[in-house]
């Protein structure tokens, strides 16, 4: 075992992790541990834009952005956090420009802006141009720009180090309310060598991204297995609002590859088998630019009422054929290439088959507005921070607006980096590591290695498929008590059978077989949390739609879910929503 | 067409076919039949859909036949740059290459990209590649203090370097370059693309420092205009053109 000592350890090198690293490494000795090379992170797959009320092309202001974010999140958003998100958005975009990000430009040379779902002028009057963008590869530009700045600042990366355990000073579930629980470090597995490393640190930031692979049809990368959220849960800390998962309306049919909402922002129209622009029925004012939860449900509803397209009537069409090819090439080059490459469809002349795809976890590791991780409704874990998709501040509530996630990673990544470094500077030393700090991870790795010839009969791929298929079938856009109960049964069964798993590779070097088995264990536990929260939430709000409880119930459920792991299963508690100026109203677009 | 048996399936009429992947393997720790570090070819037979990606076929092998097969991947749709490999003797991304676009009647050859040390199977050591990228100072070097708002840039100025901003650092270009294979010093096409992205950015003032680096013996003059890099780029970047624009800037002193 190798032991390292840092002021700040950042886990994850996507947008949030690298934005944090740029702040932290200026102020404190910082290491960034990432399971991928930084430029492989899924921030790079984000397409459409980053919201900020710059008013570069039309009147806009922070208040309208806050209102849209709160309403878009079906009032489950913590309004103090949304205020920070939208107020700091302008500087977040300008900071990226100054770092060199190549935004698209207006004729007079300013950052160009375009329309996106749920972003409106004057509290819902009409769509507003708020998304700052770089063609349909805004996330790619953000990831590259942040990496370039990390190169400039000589940030220290540990590439292909899989962090598998979070070390705390004591078990938070045994600690009294108000007592201090502090972070001590993390334990990581090095892919190249199979060696286990312990990192002691005064501050740790989790920026580990999402968990889309709990579903089969997803826009998420293979590597988005929710490791960070899973480790937090195993450490005895809660996860917030995990039942709220966003299904992006327009994944390539059958594949789930993301086609940006920017396609509709640039004028694209959704049509059913009769050619009808059906969003006019669901959202008369802003139509195709309604928030994602509403559009995803509308598409699923068209399909199940028999108005789907194709031989199996199982998708709808995204029509760009009325747009000029030159306009498509300038604004939407990548997504139209995806349609050509993967479906053989030419978007200039043919509409593109689309269907909702699992896209984004609104929930995650609960944090304060300074990115400190909560261990219950009020106490924080000293020195532990989280930012980006793995975190829940909560700025997205029950449904995130498009372009607010690239904003989230920049605003709260920056806040986490500053707060973690300042905490480290004010702290004499990290808590002592427990004896044999690496024993847990070393034991886990050894157990899996010895499964190669241990007679186990279950496979990683087989169990993963069962979880993903039940999640797609039972926990997608439409949910019921019956569907969720069925999913819970499958997950419990898979969890038990995981004990009897066997892998193939006993090697020390580049053993991705072993790591897929570890990732699966996180997926199973997170699927369990999603389903438990969804079963208990007997209402419909944002991305969580219960057919047996089809309306929002503010009296009973205007509260955040807080899920804890326990020997008896998931234990649920609830936390109040922060409401400052916007009282809940019916959500119409 | 004897090796391919096409039968219709229930899945939207997409044909199921039998394919063979012939994969160049190496296990640094050895296997029962092969010494540590020894290269060998291994064939896998599987059933696949014509519209499957090579990455899907690799996953099918790893998940159903041999979990020890090692390769990198993440996004699976051509934007993260993890899975550049040599497929039928051409550098491509496994997630952007569909089986139907190869000739499935013959075994599909899959090898690691060439010119970087192989670590295990299709995984290579990317560090020398990233080291070259870091050498060209791949970050904006603007002149003067930052303005309060954004720096201005016209659409035409922005368009000037658009092509080279698309790079995903997958190394398909660099490891397709015959000069890179034989000359251990050459930065390779990607580092030049990375420099181009800044040299032709109107906001950047570091162009002469970067051009001086590229004028070095390891720099652009090593390029023999083989166009392999342009053909290999999965993002459609005109790599050879970018290199020639840099040569032109060095020759004329004009950008």
PDB file of N, CA and C in Angstrom, chain A residues 37 39-40 54 56 94 97-103 105-106 109-111 134 137 140-141 144 147-148 152 160 221-223 255 312 334 337-338 341-342 461 464 504-505 507-510 512-513 516, chain B residues 10 12 29 53 59 62-63 66-68 72-75 77 80-82 95-96 98 119-120 123 126 130 133 138-140 147-153 155 158 165-169 197-198 203 235:
ATOM      1  N   UNK A  37      -8.940   9.396 -18.153  1.00  0.00           N
ATOM      2  CA  UNK A  37      -8.183  10.596 -18.482  1.00  0.00           C
ATOM      3  C   UNK A  37      -9.167  11.763 -18.469  1.00  0.00           C
ATOM      4  N   UNK A  39      -9.923  14.320 -20.170  1.00  0.00           N
ATOM      5  CA  UNK A  39     -10.656  14.731 -21.372  1.00  0.00           C
ATOM      6  C   UNK A  39     -11.665  13.684 -21.836  1.00  0.00           C
ATOM      7  N   UNK A  40     -11.739  12.540 -21.150  1.00  0.00           N
ATOM      8  CA  UNK A  40     -12.742  11.525 -21.509  1.00  0.00           C
ATOM      9  C   UNK A  40     -14.042  11.721 -20.750  1.00  0.00           C
ATOM     10  N   UNK A  54     -27.015  37.023 -19.873  1.00  0.00           N
ATOM     11  CA  UNK A  54     -26.055  38.036 -20.334  1.00  0.00           C
ATOM     12  C   UNK A  54     -26.762  39.189 -21.033  1.00  0.00           C
ATOM     13  N   UNK A  56     -27.129  39.492 -24.159  1.00  0.00           N
ATOM     14  CA  UNK A  56     -26.341  39.884 -25.331  1.00  0.00           C
ATOM     15  C   UNK A  56     -27.188  40.048 -26.585  1.00  0.00           C
ATOM     16  N   UNK A  94     -18.413  34.365 -18.390  1.00  0.00           N
ATOM     17  CA  UNK A  94     -17.330  35.287 -18.753  1.00  0.00           C
ATOM     18  C   UNK A  94     -15.966  34.721 -18.351  1.00  0.00           C
ATOM     19  N   UNK A  97     -14.921  32.336 -21.006  1.00  0.00           N
ATOM     20  CA  UNK A  97     -14.492  33.060 -22.210  1.00  0.00           C
ATOM     21  C   UNK A  97     -13.063  33.556 -22.012  1.00  0.00           C
ATOM     22  N   UNK A  98     -12.787  34.078 -20.838  1.00  0.00           N
ATOM     23  CA  UNK A  98     -11.437  34.606 -20.583  1.00  0.00           C
ATOM     24  C   UNK A  98     -10.399  33.492 -20.549  1.00  0.00           C
ATOM     25  N   UNK A  99     -10.823  32.294 -20.184  1.00  0.00           N
ATOM     26  CA  UNK A  99      -9.908  31.141 -20.239  1.00  0.00           C
ATOM     27  C   UNK A  99      -9.675  30.684 -21.677  1.00  0.00           C
ATOM     28  N   UNK A 100     -10.477  31.206 -22.603  1.00  0.00           N
ATOM     29  CA  UNK A 100     -10.261  30.858 -24.002  1.00  0.00           C
ATOM     30  C   UNK A 100     -11.385  30.088 -24.665  1.00  0.00           C
ATOM     31  N   UNK A 101     -12.477  29.854 -23.940  1.00  0.00           N
ATOM     32  CA  UNK A 101     -13.530  29.036 -24.550  1.00  0.00           C
ATOM     33  C   UNK A 101     -14.054  29.694 -25.827  1.00  0.00           C
ATOM     34  N   UNK A 102     -14.069  28.948 -26.933  1.00  0.00           N
ATOM     35  CA  UNK A 102     -14.524  29.531 -28.204  1.00  0.00           C
ATOM     36  C   UNK A 102     -16.037  29.501 -28.362  1.00  0.00           C
ATOM     37  N   UNK A 103     -16.713  30.448 -27.711  1.00  0.00           N
ATOM     38  CA  UNK A 103     -18.168  30.549 -27.879  1.00  0.00           C
ATOM     39  C   UNK A 103     -18.502  30.997 -29.305  1.00  0.00           C
ATOM     40  N   UNK A 105     -20.352  33.540 -31.765  1.00  0.00           N
ATOM     41  CA  UNK A 105     -20.385  34.997 -31.584  1.00  0.00           C
ATOM     42  C   UNK A 105     -21.533  35.647 -32.336  1.00  0.00           C
ATOM     43  N   UNK A 106     -21.988  36.795 -31.818  1.00  0.00           N
ATOM     44  CA  UNK A 106     -22.935  37.628 -32.543  1.00  0.00           C
ATOM     45  C   UNK A 106     -22.162  38.415 -33.602  1.00  0.00           C
ATOM     46  N   UNK A 109     -19.587  40.597 -32.267  1.00  0.00           N
ATOM     47  CA  UNK A 109     -18.446  40.003 -31.570  1.00  0.00           C
ATOM     48  C   UNK A 109     -18.691  39.549 -30.147  1.00  0.00           C
ATOM     49  N   UNK A 110     -19.941  39.676 -29.665  1.00  0.00           N
ATOM     50  CA  UNK A 110     -20.229  39.202 -28.309  1.00  0.00           C
ATOM     51  C   UNK A 110     -20.599  37.711 -28.322  1.00  0.00           C
ATOM     52  N   UNK A 111     -20.676  37.122 -27.126  1.00  0.00           N
ATOM     53  CA  UNK A 111     -21.082  35.723 -27.013  1.00  0.00           C
ATOM     54  C   UNK A 111     -22.525  35.603 -27.487  1.00  0.00           C
ATOM     55  N   UNK A 134     -21.458  26.854 -28.070  1.00  0.00           N
ATOM     56  CA  UNK A 134     -20.465  26.689 -29.107  1.00  0.00           C
ATOM     57  C   UNK A 134     -20.966  25.543 -29.980  1.00  0.00           C
ATOM     58  N   UNK A 137     -21.501  21.573 -29.373  1.00  0.00           N
ATOM     59  CA  UNK A 137     -20.434  20.900 -28.650  1.00  0.00           C
ATOM     60  C   UNK A 137     -19.935  21.790 -27.509  1.00  0.00           C
ATOM     61  N   UNK A 140     -18.005  19.853 -24.804  1.00  0.00           N
ATOM     62  CA  UNK A 140     -16.658  19.538 -25.293  1.00  0.00           C
ATOM     63  C   UNK A 140     -15.734  20.740 -25.100  1.00  0.00           C
ATOM     64  N   UNK A 141     -16.221  21.919 -25.469  1.00  0.00           N
ATOM     65  CA  UNK A 141     -15.385  23.120 -25.355  1.00  0.00           C
ATOM     66  C   UNK A 141     -15.085  23.441 -23.884  1.00  0.00           C
ATOM     67  N   UNK A 144     -12.485  20.805 -22.656  1.00  0.00           N
ATOM     68  CA  UNK A 144     -11.160  21.072 -23.219  1.00  0.00           C
ATOM     69  C   UNK A 144     -10.553  22.338 -22.595  1.00  0.00           C
ATOM     70  N   UNK A 147      -9.444  21.692 -19.072  1.00  0.00           N
ATOM     71  CA  UNK A 147      -8.236  20.862 -19.070  1.00  0.00           C
ATOM     72  C   UNK A 147      -7.014  21.691 -19.474  1.00  0.00           C
ATOM     73  N   UNK A 148      -7.194  22.548 -20.497  1.00  0.00           N
ATOM     74  CA  UNK A 148      -6.087  23.411 -20.932  1.00  0.00           C
ATOM     75  C   UNK A 148      -5.607  24.300 -19.783  1.00  0.00           C
ATOM     76  N   UNK A 152      -2.000  24.494 -17.858  1.00  0.00           N
ATOM     77  CA  UNK A 152      -1.303  25.757 -17.609  1.00  0.00           C
ATOM     78  C   UNK A 152      -0.913  25.895 -16.134  1.00  0.00           C
ATOM     79  N   UNK A 160      -6.695   7.400 -14.209  1.00  0.00           N
ATOM     80  CA  UNK A 160      -7.097   5.999 -14.098  1.00  0.00           C
ATOM     81  C   UNK A 160      -6.838   5.450 -12.688  1.00  0.00           C
ATOM     82  N   UNK A 221     -22.406   7.775 -20.550  1.00  0.00           N
ATOM     83  CA  UNK A 221     -21.264   6.936 -20.887  1.00  0.00           C
ATOM     84  C   UNK A 221     -21.293   5.630 -20.093  1.00  0.00           C
ATOM     85  N   UNK A 222     -20.590   4.621 -20.613  1.00  0.00           N
ATOM     86  CA  UNK A 222     -20.479   3.348 -19.905  1.00  0.00           C
ATOM     87  C   UNK A 222     -19.918   3.532 -18.495  1.00  0.00           C
ATOM     88  N   UNK A 223     -19.113   4.576 -18.331  1.00  0.00           N
ATOM     89  CA  UNK A 223     -18.408   4.760 -17.059  1.00  0.00           C
ATOM     90  C   UNK A 223     -19.242   5.505 -16.015  1.00  0.00           C
ATOM     91  N   UNK A 255     -31.158   3.696 -29.400  1.00  0.00           N
ATOM     92  CA  UNK A 255     -29.764   3.807 -28.972  1.00  0.00           C
ATOM     93  C   UNK A 255     -29.592   4.680 -27.738  1.00  0.00           C
ATOM     94  N   UNK A 312     -42.717  -0.453 -35.579  1.00  0.00           N
ATOM     95  CA  UNK A 312     -43.290  -0.867 -34.299  1.00  0.00           C
ATOM     96  C   UNK A 312     -43.964   0.291 -33.577  1.00  0.00           C
ATOM     97  N   UNK A 334     -22.756  18.198 -34.939  1.00  0.00           N
ATOM     98  CA  UNK A 334     -22.466  16.893 -34.336  1.00  0.00           C
ATOM     99  C   UNK A 334     -23.695  16.001 -34.275  1.00  0.00           C
ATOM    100  N   UNK A 337     -24.627  14.576 -37.461  1.00  0.00           N
ATOM    101  CA  UNK A 337     -23.708  13.497 -37.843  1.00  0.00           C
ATOM    102  C   UNK A 337     -24.041  12.202 -37.088  1.00  0.00           C
ATOM    103  N   UNK A 338     -24.456  12.322 -35.826  1.00  0.00           N
ATOM    104  CA  UNK A 338     -24.859  11.109 -35.086  1.00  0.00           C
ATOM    105  C   UNK A 338     -26.009  10.406 -35.820  1.00  0.00           C
ATOM    106  N   UNK A 341     -24.530   8.698 -38.868  1.00  0.00           N
ATOM    107  CA  UNK A 341     -23.649   7.573 -38.550  1.00  0.00           C
ATOM    108  C   UNK A 341     -24.418   6.388 -37.999  1.00  0.00           C
ATOM    109  N   UNK A 342     -25.289   6.651 -37.018  1.00  0.00           N
ATOM    110  CA  UNK A 342     -25.855   5.524 -36.273  1.00  0.00           C
ATOM    111  C   UNK A 342     -27.207   5.053 -36.796  1.00  0.00           C
ATOM    112  N   UNK A 461     -22.223  -9.011 -16.541  1.00  0.00           N
ATOM    113  CA  UNK A 461     -23.075  -8.533 -17.632  1.00  0.00           C
ATOM    114  C   UNK A 461     -24.518  -9.002 -17.451  1.00  0.00           C
ATOM    115  N   UNK A 464     -26.164  -7.029 -14.531  1.00  0.00           N
ATOM    116  CA  UNK A 464     -26.320  -5.622 -14.922  1.00  0.00           C
ATOM    117  C   UNK A 464     -27.508  -5.475 -15.875  1.00  0.00           C
ATOM    118  N   UNK A 504     -13.613 -13.032 -14.781  1.00  0.00           N
ATOM    119  CA  UNK A 504     -12.668 -13.838 -15.554  1.00  0.00           C
ATOM    120  C   UNK A 504     -11.208 -13.503 -15.291  1.00  0.00           C
ATOM    121  N   UNK A 505     -10.960 -12.231 -14.972  1.00  0.00           N
ATOM    122  CA  UNK A 505      -9.574 -11.741 -14.993  1.00  0.00           C
ATOM    123  C   UNK A 505      -9.039 -11.635 -13.564  1.00  0.00           C
ATOM    124  N   UNK A 507      -5.851 -10.797 -13.077  1.00  0.00           N
ATOM    125  CA  UNK A 507      -4.612 -10.039 -13.240  1.00  0.00           C
ATOM    126  C   UNK A 507      -4.562  -8.782 -12.382  1.00  0.00           C
ATOM    127  N   UNK A 508      -3.328  -8.268 -12.220  1.00  0.00           N
ATOM    128  CA  UNK A 508      -3.120  -7.020 -11.484  1.00  0.00           C
ATOM    129  C   UNK A 508      -3.239  -5.812 -12.420  1.00  0.00           C
ATOM    130  N   UNK A 509      -2.849  -6.002 -13.671  1.00  0.00           N
ATOM    131  CA  UNK A 509      -2.713  -4.842 -14.562  1.00  0.00           C
ATOM    132  C   UNK A 509      -3.937  -4.656 -15.454  1.00  0.00           C
ATOM    133  N   UNK A 510      -4.426  -3.434 -15.516  1.00  0.00           N
ATOM    134  CA  UNK A 510      -5.558  -3.079 -16.385  1.00  0.00           C
ATOM    135  C   UNK A 510      -6.686  -4.101 -16.296  1.00  0.00           C
ATOM    136  N   UNK A 512      -9.970  -4.355 -16.111  1.00  0.00           N
ATOM    137  CA  UNK A 512     -11.257  -3.661 -16.237  1.00  0.00           C
ATOM    138  C   UNK A 512     -12.427  -4.598 -15.925  1.00  0.00           C
ATOM    139  N   UNK A 513     -12.191  -5.881 -16.027  1.00  0.00           N
ATOM    140  CA  UNK A 513     -13.206  -6.877 -15.664  1.00  0.00           C
ATOM    141  C   UNK A 513     -13.579  -6.726 -14.189  1.00  0.00           C
ATOM    142  N   UNK A 516     -15.500  -3.451 -13.529  1.00  0.00           N
ATOM    143  CA  UNK A 516     -16.916  -3.490 -13.941  1.00  0.00           C
ATOM    144  C   UNK A 516     -17.765  -4.171 -12.863  1.00  0.00           C
TER     145      UNK A 516
ATOM    146  N   UNK B  10     -36.530 -10.007 -35.145  1.00  0.00           N
ATOM    147  CA  UNK B  10     -37.715  -9.255 -34.747  1.00  0.00           C
ATOM    148  C   UNK B  10     -37.383  -7.772 -34.563  1.00  0.00           C
ATOM    149  N   UNK B  12     -36.892  -4.670 -35.752  1.00  0.00           N
ATOM    150  CA  UNK B  12     -37.013  -3.687 -36.820  1.00  0.00           C
ATOM    151  C   UNK B  12     -36.376  -4.138 -38.122  1.00  0.00           C
ATOM    152  N   UNK B  29       1.083  -9.875 -17.899  1.00  0.00           N
ATOM    153  CA  UNK B  29       1.367 -10.866 -16.847  1.00  0.00           C
ATOM    154  C   UNK B  29       1.371 -12.285 -17.395  1.00  0.00           C
ATOM    155  N   UNK B  53     -21.921  -1.342 -33.453  1.00  0.00           N
ATOM    156  CA  UNK B  53     -20.593  -0.752 -33.557  1.00  0.00           C
ATOM    157  C   UNK B  53     -19.542  -1.826 -33.244  1.00  0.00           C
ATOM    158  N   UNK B  59     -17.580  -5.476 -26.599  1.00  0.00           N
ATOM    159  CA  UNK B  59     -18.284  -5.681 -25.326  1.00  0.00           C
ATOM    160  C   UNK B  59     -18.889  -7.077 -25.257  1.00  0.00           C
ATOM    161  N   UNK B  62     -16.166  -9.392 -24.398  1.00  0.00           N
ATOM    162  CA  UNK B  62     -15.721  -9.231 -23.014  1.00  0.00           C
ATOM    163  C   UNK B  62     -16.765  -9.749 -22.028  1.00  0.00           C
ATOM    164  N   UNK B  63     -18.037  -9.482 -22.323  1.00  0.00           N
ATOM    165  CA  UNK B  63     -19.094  -9.813 -21.366  1.00  0.00           C
ATOM    166  C   UNK B  63     -19.555 -11.262 -21.464  1.00  0.00           C
ATOM    167  N   UNK B  66     -14.815 -13.631 -22.912  1.00  0.00           N
ATOM    168  CA  UNK B  66     -13.511 -13.511 -22.270  1.00  0.00           C
ATOM    169  C   UNK B  66     -13.367 -12.160 -21.575  1.00  0.00           C
ATOM    170  N   UNK B  67     -13.609 -12.171 -20.272  1.00  0.00           N
ATOM    171  CA  UNK B  67     -13.558 -10.934 -19.492  1.00  0.00           C
ATOM    172  C   UNK B  67     -12.177 -10.331 -19.382  1.00  0.00           C
ATOM    173  N   UNK B  68     -11.143 -11.069 -19.771  1.00  0.00           N
ATOM    174  CA  UNK B  68      -9.794 -10.505 -19.653  1.00  0.00           C
ATOM    175  C   UNK B  68      -9.461  -9.548 -20.795  1.00  0.00           C
ATOM    176  N   UNK B  72     -10.104   0.470 -23.691  1.00  0.00           N
ATOM    177  CA  UNK B  72     -10.697   1.636 -23.055  1.00  0.00           C
ATOM    178  C   UNK B  72     -11.944   2.049 -23.825  1.00  0.00           C
ATOM    179  N   UNK B  73     -12.926   2.563 -23.130  1.00  0.00           N
ATOM    180  CA  UNK B  73     -14.113   3.153 -23.763  1.00  0.00           C
ATOM    181  C   UNK B  73     -14.842   3.962 -22.718  1.00  0.00           C
ATOM    182  N   UNK B  74     -15.604   4.958 -23.201  1.00  0.00           N
ATOM    183  CA  UNK B  74     -16.494   5.623 -22.265  1.00  0.00           C
ATOM    184  C   UNK B  74     -17.799   6.032 -22.934  1.00  0.00           C
ATOM    185  N   UNK B  75     -17.796   7.129 -23.727  1.00  0.00           N
ATOM    186  CA  UNK B  75     -19.083   7.695 -24.168  1.00  0.00           C
ATOM    187  C   UNK B  75     -19.819   6.818 -25.162  1.00  0.00           C
ATOM    188  N   UNK B  77     -20.130   7.167 -28.315  1.00  0.00           N
ATOM    189  CA  UNK B  77     -20.650   7.792 -29.534  1.00  0.00           C
ATOM    190  C   UNK B  77     -19.697   8.829 -30.134  1.00  0.00           C
ATOM    191  N   UNK B  80     -15.615  11.176 -26.717  1.00  0.00           N
ATOM    192  CA  UNK B  80     -14.686  11.196 -25.580  1.00  0.00           C
ATOM    193  C   UNK B  80     -13.265  10.818 -25.977  1.00  0.00           C
ATOM    194  N   UNK B  81     -13.109  10.114 -27.096  1.00  0.00           N
ATOM    195  CA  UNK B  81     -11.763   9.824 -27.592  1.00  0.00           C
ATOM    196  C   UNK B  81     -11.049   8.673 -26.913  1.00  0.00           C
ATOM    197  N   UNK B  82     -11.772   7.818 -26.183  1.00  0.00           N
ATOM    198  CA  UNK B  82     -11.116   6.729 -25.447  1.00  0.00           C
ATOM    199  C   UNK B  82     -10.722   5.546 -26.321  1.00  0.00           C
ATOM    200  N   UNK B  95     -16.334   2.966 -31.408  1.00  0.00           N
ATOM    201  CA  UNK B  95     -17.741   3.310 -31.183  1.00  0.00           C
ATOM    202  C   UNK B  95     -18.341   4.068 -32.348  1.00  0.00           C
ATOM    203  N   UNK B  96     -17.532   4.393 -33.350  1.00  0.00           N
ATOM    204  CA  UNK B  96     -18.057   5.148 -34.493  1.00  0.00           C
ATOM    205  C   UNK B  96     -17.950   4.325 -35.768  1.00  0.00           C
ATOM    206  N   UNK B  98     -19.359   1.097 -37.693  1.00  0.00           N
ATOM    207  CA  UNK B  98     -20.436   0.105 -37.697  1.00  0.00           C
ATOM    208  C   UNK B  98     -19.980  -1.147 -38.442  1.00  0.00           C
ATOM    209  N   UNK B 119       0.152  -1.613 -23.374  1.00  0.00           N
ATOM    210  CA  UNK B 119       0.114  -1.979 -21.954  1.00  0.00           C
ATOM    211  C   UNK B 119      -0.572  -3.331 -21.750  1.00  0.00           C
ATOM    212  N   UNK B 120      -1.712  -3.503 -22.425  1.00  0.00           N
ATOM    213  CA  UNK B 120      -2.440  -4.776 -22.352  1.00  0.00           C
ATOM    214  C   UNK B 120      -3.470  -4.782 -23.481  1.00  0.00           C
ATOM    215  N   UNK B 123      -5.019  -1.584 -25.045  1.00  0.00           N
ATOM    216  CA  UNK B 123      -4.693  -0.399 -24.239  1.00  0.00           C
ATOM    217  C   UNK B 123      -3.226  -0.025 -24.427  1.00  0.00           C
ATOM    218  N   UNK B 126      -0.774   6.302 -23.008  1.00  0.00           N
ATOM    219  CA  UNK B 126      -1.080   7.571 -23.663  1.00  0.00           C
ATOM    220  C   UNK B 126      -0.156   8.701 -23.202  1.00  0.00           C
ATOM    221  N   UNK B 130       0.164  12.705 -24.565  1.00  0.00           N
ATOM    222  CA  UNK B 130      -0.243  13.892 -23.818  1.00  0.00           C
ATOM    223  C   UNK B 130       0.957  14.800 -23.510  1.00  0.00           C
ATOM    224  N   UNK B 133       1.352  17.078 -26.365  1.00  0.00           N
ATOM    225  CA  UNK B 133       0.287  18.093 -26.325  1.00  0.00           C
ATOM    226  C   UNK B 133       0.654  19.202 -25.331  1.00  0.00           C
ATOM    227  N   UNK B 138      -0.866  24.461 -24.646  1.00  0.00           N
ATOM    228  CA  UNK B 138      -2.234  24.434 -25.159  1.00  0.00           C
ATOM    229  C   UNK B 138      -3.222  25.197 -24.274  1.00  0.00           C
ATOM    230  N   UNK B 139      -3.025  26.495 -24.165  1.00  0.00           N
ATOM    231  CA  UNK B 139      -3.947  27.318 -23.372  1.00  0.00           C
ATOM    232  C   UNK B 139      -3.842  28.742 -23.892  1.00  0.00           C
ATOM    233  N   UNK B 140      -4.929  29.493 -23.733  1.00  0.00           N
ATOM    234  CA  UNK B 140      -4.966  30.856 -24.266  1.00  0.00           C
ATOM    235  C   UNK B 140      -3.932  31.730 -23.567  1.00  0.00           C
ATOM    236  N   UNK B 147     -10.525  42.061 -19.854  1.00  0.00           N
ATOM    237  CA  UNK B 147     -11.595  43.063 -19.817  1.00  0.00           C
ATOM    238  C   UNK B 147     -12.652  42.663 -18.799  1.00  0.00           C
ATOM    239  N   UNK B 148     -13.575  43.586 -18.506  1.00  0.00           N
ATOM    240  CA  UNK B 148     -14.619  43.262 -17.542  1.00  0.00           C
ATOM    241  C   UNK B 148     -15.581  42.236 -18.128  1.00  0.00           C
ATOM    242  N   UNK B 149     -16.012  42.493 -19.363  1.00  0.00           N
ATOM    243  CA  UNK B 149     -16.903  41.541 -20.038  1.00  0.00           C
ATOM    244  C   UNK B 149     -16.056  40.617 -20.913  1.00  0.00           C
ATOM    245  N   UNK B 150     -16.697  39.999 -21.935  1.00  0.00           N
ATOM    246  CA  UNK B 150     -15.949  39.094 -22.788  1.00  0.00           C
ATOM    247  C   UNK B 150     -15.032  39.827 -23.749  1.00  0.00           C
ATOM    248  N   UNK B 151     -13.958  39.147 -24.166  1.00  0.00           N
ATOM    249  CA  UNK B 151     -13.159  39.653 -25.282  1.00  0.00           C
ATOM    250  C   UNK B 151     -14.005  39.541 -26.544  1.00  0.00           C
ATOM    251  N   UNK B 152     -13.933  40.534 -27.408  1.00  0.00           N
ATOM    252  CA  UNK B 152     -14.746  40.487 -28.628  1.00  0.00           C
ATOM    253  C   UNK B 152     -14.032  39.673 -29.700  1.00  0.00           C
ATOM    254  N   UNK B 153     -14.835  39.028 -30.511  1.00  0.00           N
ATOM    255  CA  UNK B 153     -14.296  38.231 -31.612  1.00  0.00           C
ATOM    256  C   UNK B 153     -15.399  38.125 -32.654  1.00  0.00           C
ATOM    257  N   UNK B 155     -17.616  36.686 -35.862  1.00  0.00           N
ATOM    258  CA  UNK B 155     -17.877  35.314 -36.335  1.00  0.00           C
ATOM    259  C   UNK B 155     -16.798  34.825 -37.305  1.00  0.00           C
ATOM    260  N   UNK B 158     -13.787  33.827 -35.348  1.00  0.00           N
ATOM    261  CA  UNK B 158     -14.088  32.582 -34.633  1.00  0.00           C
ATOM    262  C   UNK B 158     -14.034  31.382 -35.585  1.00  0.00           C
ATOM    263  N   UNK B 165     -10.721  23.207 -33.171  1.00  0.00           N
ATOM    264  CA  UNK B 165     -11.304  23.116 -31.822  1.00  0.00           C
ATOM    265  C   UNK B 165     -12.040  21.794 -31.625  1.00  0.00           C
ATOM    266  N   UNK B 166     -12.276  21.053 -32.702  1.00  0.00           N
ATOM    267  CA  UNK B 166     -13.074  19.830 -32.592  1.00  0.00           C
ATOM    268  C   UNK B 166     -12.288  18.651 -32.019  1.00  0.00           C
ATOM    269  N   UNK B 167     -10.968  18.818 -31.878  1.00  0.00           N
ATOM    270  CA  UNK B 167     -10.098  17.698 -31.482  1.00  0.00           C
ATOM    271  C   UNK B 167     -10.490  17.110 -30.130  1.00  0.00           C
ATOM    272  N   UNK B 168     -10.559  15.775 -30.060  1.00  0.00           N
ATOM    273  CA  UNK B 168     -10.909  15.069 -28.821  1.00  0.00           C
ATOM    274  C   UNK B 168      -9.710  14.305 -28.239  1.00  0.00           C
ATOM    275  N   UNK B 169      -8.510  14.562 -28.739  1.00  0.00           N
ATOM    276  CA  UNK B 169      -7.288  13.973 -28.170  1.00  0.00           C
ATOM    277  C   UNK B 169      -7.327  12.443 -28.154  1.00  0.00           C
ATOM    278  N   UNK B 197      -5.072  25.535 -33.017  1.00  0.00           N
ATOM    279  CA  UNK B 197      -6.297  26.047 -32.406  1.00  0.00           C
ATOM    280  C   UNK B 197      -6.044  27.393 -31.693  1.00  0.00           C
ATOM    281  N   UNK B 198      -4.821  27.586 -31.161  1.00  0.00           N
ATOM    282  CA  UNK B 198      -4.529  28.854 -30.483  1.00  0.00           C
ATOM    283  C   UNK B 198      -3.850  29.870 -31.398  1.00  0.00           C
ATOM    284  N   UNK B 203      -7.774  36.097 -30.199  1.00  0.00           N
ATOM    285  CA  UNK B 203      -7.596  36.569 -28.819  1.00  0.00           C
ATOM    286  C   UNK B 203      -6.221  36.215 -28.262  1.00  0.00           C
ATOM    287  N   UNK B 235     -13.092  13.077 -36.216  1.00  0.00           N
ATOM    288  CA  UNK B 235     -13.873  14.308 -36.117  1.00  0.00           C
ATOM    289  C   UNK B 235     -13.867  15.079 -37.435  1.00  0.00           C
TER     290      UNK B 235
END
